[in-house]
XYZ file of N, CA and C in Angstrom:
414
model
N 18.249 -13.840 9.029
C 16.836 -13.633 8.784
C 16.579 -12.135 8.616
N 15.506 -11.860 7.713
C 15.319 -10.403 7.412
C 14.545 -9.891 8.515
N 14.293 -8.586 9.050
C 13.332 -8.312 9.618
C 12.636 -6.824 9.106
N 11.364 -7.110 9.101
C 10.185 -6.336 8.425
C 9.136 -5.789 9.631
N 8.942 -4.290 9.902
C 8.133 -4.367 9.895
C 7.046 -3.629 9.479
N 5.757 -4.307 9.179
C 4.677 -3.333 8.570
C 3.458 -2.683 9.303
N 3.461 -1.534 9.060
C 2.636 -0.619 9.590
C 1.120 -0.370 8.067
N 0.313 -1.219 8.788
C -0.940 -1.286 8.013
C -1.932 -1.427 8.185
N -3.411 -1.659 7.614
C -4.487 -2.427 7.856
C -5.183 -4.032 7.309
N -5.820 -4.286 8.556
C -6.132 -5.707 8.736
C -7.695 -5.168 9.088
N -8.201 -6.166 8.162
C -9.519 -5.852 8.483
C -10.323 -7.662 7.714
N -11.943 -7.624 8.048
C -12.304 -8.833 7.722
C -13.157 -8.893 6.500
N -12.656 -9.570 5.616
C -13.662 -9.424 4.233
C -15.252 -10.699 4.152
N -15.719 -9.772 3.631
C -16.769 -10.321 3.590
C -17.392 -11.215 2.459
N -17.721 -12.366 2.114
C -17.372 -12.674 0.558
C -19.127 -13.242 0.664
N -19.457 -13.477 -0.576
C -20.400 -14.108 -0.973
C -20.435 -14.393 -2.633
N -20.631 -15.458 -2.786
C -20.588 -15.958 -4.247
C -22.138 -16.372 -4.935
N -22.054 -15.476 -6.154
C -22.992 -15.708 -6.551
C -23.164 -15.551 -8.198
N -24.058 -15.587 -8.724
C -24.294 -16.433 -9.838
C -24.110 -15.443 -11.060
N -24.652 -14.355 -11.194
C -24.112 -13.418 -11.810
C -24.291 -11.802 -10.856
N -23.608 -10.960 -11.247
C -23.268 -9.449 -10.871
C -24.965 -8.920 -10.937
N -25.196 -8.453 -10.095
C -26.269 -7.312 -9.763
C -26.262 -6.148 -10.809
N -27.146 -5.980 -11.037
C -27.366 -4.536 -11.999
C -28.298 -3.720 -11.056
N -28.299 -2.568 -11.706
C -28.071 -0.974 -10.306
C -29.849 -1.991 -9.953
N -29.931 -1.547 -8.885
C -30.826 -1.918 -8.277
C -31.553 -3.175 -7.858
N -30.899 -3.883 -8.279
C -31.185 -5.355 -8.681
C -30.869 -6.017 -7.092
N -31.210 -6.904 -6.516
C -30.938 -7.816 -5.730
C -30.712 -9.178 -6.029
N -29.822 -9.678 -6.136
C -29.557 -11.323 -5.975
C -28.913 -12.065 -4.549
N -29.228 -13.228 -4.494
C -28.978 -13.985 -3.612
C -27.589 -15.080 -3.691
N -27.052 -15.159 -2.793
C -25.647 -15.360 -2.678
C -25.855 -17.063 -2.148
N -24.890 -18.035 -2.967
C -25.010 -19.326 -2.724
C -23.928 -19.569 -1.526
N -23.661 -18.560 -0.995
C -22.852 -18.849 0.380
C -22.139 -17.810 0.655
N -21.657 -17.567 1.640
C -21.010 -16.318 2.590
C -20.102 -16.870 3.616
N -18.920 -16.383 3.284
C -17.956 -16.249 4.438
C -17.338 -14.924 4.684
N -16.319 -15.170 5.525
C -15.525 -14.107 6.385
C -14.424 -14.953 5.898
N -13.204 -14.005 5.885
C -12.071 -14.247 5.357
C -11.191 -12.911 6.243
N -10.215 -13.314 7.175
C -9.267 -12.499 7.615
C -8.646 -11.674 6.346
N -8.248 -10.488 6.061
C -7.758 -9.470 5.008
C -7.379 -8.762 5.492
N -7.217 -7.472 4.397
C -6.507 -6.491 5.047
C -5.087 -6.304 4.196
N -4.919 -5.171 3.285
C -3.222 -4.792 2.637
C -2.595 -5.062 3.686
N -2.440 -4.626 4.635
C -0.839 -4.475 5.886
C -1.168 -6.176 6.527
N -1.991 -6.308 6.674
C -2.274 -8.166 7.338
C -1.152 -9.206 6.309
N -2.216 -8.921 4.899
C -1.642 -9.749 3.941
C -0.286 -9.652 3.511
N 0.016 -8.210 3.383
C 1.934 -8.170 3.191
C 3.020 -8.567 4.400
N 1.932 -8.854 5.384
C 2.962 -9.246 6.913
C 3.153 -10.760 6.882
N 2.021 -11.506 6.364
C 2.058 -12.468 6.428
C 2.685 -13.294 5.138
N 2.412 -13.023 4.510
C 3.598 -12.886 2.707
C 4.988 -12.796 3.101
N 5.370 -11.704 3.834
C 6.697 -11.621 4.122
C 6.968 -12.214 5.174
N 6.551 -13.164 5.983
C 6.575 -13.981 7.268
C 6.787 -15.497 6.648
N 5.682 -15.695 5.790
C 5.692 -16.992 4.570
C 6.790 -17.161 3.757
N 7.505 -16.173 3.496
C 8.672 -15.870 2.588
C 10.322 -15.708 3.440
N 9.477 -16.358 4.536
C 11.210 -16.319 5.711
C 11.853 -15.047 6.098
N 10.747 -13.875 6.219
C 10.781 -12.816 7.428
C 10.713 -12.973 8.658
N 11.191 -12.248 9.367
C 10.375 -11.701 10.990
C 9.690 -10.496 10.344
N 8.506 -10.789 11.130
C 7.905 -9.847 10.471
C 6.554 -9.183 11.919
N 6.793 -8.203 12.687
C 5.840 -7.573 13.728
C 5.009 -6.657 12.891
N 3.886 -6.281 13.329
C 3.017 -5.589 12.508
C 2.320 -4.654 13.270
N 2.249 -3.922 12.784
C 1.278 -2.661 13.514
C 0.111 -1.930 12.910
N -0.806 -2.038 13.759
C -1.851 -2.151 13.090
C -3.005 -1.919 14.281
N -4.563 -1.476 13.686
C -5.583 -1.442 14.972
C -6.576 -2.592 14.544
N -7.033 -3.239 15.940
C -7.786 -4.501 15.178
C -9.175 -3.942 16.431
N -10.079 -3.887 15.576
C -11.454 -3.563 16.356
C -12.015 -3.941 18.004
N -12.653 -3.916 18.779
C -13.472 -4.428 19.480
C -14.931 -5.145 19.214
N -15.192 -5.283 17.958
C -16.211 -5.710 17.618
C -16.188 -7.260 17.221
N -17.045 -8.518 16.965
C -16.684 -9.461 17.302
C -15.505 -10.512 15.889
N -15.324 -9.467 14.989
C -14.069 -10.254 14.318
C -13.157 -9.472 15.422
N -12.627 -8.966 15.642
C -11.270 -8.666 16.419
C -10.933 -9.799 17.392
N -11.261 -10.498 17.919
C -10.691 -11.574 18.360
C -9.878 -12.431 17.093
N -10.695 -13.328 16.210
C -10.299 -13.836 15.254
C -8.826 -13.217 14.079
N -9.165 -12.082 14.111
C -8.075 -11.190 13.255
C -7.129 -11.334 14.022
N -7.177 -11.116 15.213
C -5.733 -10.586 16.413
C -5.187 -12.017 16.344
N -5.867 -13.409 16.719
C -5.418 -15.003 16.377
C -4.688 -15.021 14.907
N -5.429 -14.380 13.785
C -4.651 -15.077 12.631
C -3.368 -14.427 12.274
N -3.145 -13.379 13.159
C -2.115 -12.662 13.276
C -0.730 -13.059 14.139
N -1.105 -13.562 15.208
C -0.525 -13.955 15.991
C -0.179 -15.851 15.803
N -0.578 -16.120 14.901
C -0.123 -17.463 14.086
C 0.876 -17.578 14.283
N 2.117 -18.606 14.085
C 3.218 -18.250 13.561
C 3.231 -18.580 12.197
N 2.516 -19.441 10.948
C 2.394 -19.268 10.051
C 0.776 -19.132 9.679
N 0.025 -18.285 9.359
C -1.330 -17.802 9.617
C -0.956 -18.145 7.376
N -2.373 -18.313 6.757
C -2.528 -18.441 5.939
C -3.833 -17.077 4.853
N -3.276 -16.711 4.502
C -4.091 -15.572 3.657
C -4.088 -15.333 2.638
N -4.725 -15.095 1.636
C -5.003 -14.840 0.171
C -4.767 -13.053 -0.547
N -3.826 -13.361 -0.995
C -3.532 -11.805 -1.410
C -2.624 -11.628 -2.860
N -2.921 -11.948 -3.816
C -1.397 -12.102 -5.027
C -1.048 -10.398 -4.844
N -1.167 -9.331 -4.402
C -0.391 -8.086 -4.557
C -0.264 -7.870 -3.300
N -0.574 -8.493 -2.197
C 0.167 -8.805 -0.679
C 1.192 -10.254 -0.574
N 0.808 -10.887 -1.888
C 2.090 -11.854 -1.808
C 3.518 -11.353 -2.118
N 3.071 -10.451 -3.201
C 3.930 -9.858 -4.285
C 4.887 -8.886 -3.065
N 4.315 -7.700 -2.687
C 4.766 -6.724 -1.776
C 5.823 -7.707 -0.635
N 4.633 -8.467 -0.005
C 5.350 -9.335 1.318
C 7.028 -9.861 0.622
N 6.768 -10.844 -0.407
C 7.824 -11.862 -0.848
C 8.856 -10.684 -1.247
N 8.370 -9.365 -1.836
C 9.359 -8.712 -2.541
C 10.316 -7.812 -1.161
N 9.883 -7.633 -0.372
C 10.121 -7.019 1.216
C 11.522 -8.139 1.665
N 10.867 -9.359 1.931
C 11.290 -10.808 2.177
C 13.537 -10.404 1.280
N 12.937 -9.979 -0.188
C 13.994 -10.467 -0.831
C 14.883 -9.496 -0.644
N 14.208 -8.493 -0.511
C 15.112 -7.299 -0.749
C 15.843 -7.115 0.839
N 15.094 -7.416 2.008
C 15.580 -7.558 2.967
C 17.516 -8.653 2.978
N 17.050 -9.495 2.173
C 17.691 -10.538 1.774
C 18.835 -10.108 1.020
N 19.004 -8.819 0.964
C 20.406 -8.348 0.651
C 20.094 -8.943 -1.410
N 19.315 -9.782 -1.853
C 18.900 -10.301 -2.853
C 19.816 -9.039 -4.469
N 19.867 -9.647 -5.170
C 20.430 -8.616 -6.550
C 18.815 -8.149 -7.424
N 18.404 -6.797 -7.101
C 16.956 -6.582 -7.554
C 16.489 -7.672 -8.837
N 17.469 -7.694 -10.197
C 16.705 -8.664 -10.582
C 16.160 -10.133 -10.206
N 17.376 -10.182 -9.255
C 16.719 -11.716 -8.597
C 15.189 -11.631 -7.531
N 15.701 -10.124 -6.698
C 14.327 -9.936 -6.101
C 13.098 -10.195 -6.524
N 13.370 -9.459 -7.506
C 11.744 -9.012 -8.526
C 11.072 -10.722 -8.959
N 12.415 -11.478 -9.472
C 12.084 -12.948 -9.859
C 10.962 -13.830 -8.405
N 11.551 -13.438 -7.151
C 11.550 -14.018 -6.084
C 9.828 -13.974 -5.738
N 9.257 -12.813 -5.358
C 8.019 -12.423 -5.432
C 7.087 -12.783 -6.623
N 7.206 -12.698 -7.900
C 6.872 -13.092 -8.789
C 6.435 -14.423 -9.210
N 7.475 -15.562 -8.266
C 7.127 -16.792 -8.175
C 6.417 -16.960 -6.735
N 6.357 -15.753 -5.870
C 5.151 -16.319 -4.797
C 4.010 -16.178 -5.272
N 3.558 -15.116 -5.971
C 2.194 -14.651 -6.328
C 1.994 -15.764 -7.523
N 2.335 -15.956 -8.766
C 2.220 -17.282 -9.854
C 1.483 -18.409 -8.692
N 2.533 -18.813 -7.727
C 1.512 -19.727 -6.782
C 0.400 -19.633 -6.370
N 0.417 -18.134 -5.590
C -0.802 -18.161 -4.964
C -2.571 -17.613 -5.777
N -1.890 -17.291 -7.017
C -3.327 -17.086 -7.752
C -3.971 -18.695 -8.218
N -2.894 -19.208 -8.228
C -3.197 -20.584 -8.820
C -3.803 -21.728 -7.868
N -4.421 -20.956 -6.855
C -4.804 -21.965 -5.478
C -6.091 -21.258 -5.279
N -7.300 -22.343 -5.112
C -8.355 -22.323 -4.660
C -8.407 -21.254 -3.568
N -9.441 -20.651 -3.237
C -10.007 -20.156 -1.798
C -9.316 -19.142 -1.662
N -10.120 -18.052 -0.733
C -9.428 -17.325 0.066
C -8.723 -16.696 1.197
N -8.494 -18.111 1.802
C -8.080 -18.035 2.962
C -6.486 -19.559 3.044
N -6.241 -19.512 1.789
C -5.179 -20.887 1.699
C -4.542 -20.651 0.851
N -4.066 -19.905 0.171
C -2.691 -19.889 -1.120
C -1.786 -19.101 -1.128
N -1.617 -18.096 0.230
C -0.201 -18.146 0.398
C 1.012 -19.246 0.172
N 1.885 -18.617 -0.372
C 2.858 -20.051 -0.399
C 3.752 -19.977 1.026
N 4.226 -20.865 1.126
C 5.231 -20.623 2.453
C 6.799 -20.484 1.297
N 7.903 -20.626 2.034
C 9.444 -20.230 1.384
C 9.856 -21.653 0.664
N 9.442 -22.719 1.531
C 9.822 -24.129 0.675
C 9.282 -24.049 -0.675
N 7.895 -23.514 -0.815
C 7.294 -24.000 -1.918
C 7.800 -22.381 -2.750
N 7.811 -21.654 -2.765
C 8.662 -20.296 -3.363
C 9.666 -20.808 -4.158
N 10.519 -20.978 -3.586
C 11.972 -21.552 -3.605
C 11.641 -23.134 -5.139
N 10.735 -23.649 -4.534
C 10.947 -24.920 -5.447
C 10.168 -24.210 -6.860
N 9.507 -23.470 -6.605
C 9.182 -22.502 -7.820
C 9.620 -21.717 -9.346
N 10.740 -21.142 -7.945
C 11.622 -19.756 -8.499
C 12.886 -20.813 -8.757
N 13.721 -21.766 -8.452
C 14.168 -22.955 -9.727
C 13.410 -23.476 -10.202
N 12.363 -24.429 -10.533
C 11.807 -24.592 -12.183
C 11.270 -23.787 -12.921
């Protein structure tokens, strides 16, 4: 098993979807709002954890009331997060750890992120290594 570890930030995104983009001054109203665990160093820990790392992380997670929740999705053993250039980084970490031949690396990551743009939501399309793997052969 490879071991990784990343020194980064984890922080909580804030989303709201709405109908079209604001122009300068403009206010619109959002057909819903969530929180979504994030964060570059979160998402490449957990990419490369999904991708059959060990993977410890270092990192500061607030006192304010996401820091409970962040410090849990961290402490997962497979925690789920949305990131295609934290899939990319994580899976490519994963391969290269993996002693991998760079062009195969580069292939390896390439088929995590293809997955995970292709999945609803932002908090579910990480791939895990089974589904990588069944990928990166077809």
């Amino acid at each position: 098993m490879t071991h990784i570890v990343v020194l980064g930030s984890t922080n909580m995104d804030l989303v709201t979807h709405v109908e079209k983009p604001p122009r300068r001054g403009e206010t619109v109203t959002g057909r819903e709002f969530r929180t979504l665990p994030g964060g570059k160093g979160a998402n490449q820990a957990i990419a490369a954890a999904h991708a059959g790392a060990s993977v410890p992380m270092i990192g500061a997670v607030g006192t304010d009331s996401y820091g409970p929740r962040l410090r849990a999705t961290l402490e997962l053993p497979h925690p789920r997060l949305r990131s295609g250039g934290g899939t990319f980084v994580g899976a490519l970490a994963a391969a290269l750890g993996e002693e991998r031949p760079v062009r195969e690396a580069l292939r390896w990551p390439a088929a995590a992120s293809a997955l995970s743009v292709q999945r609803p939501g932002a908090s579910a399309s990480m791939p895990y290594r089974s589904e990588i793997e069944a990928q990166y052969t077809s």
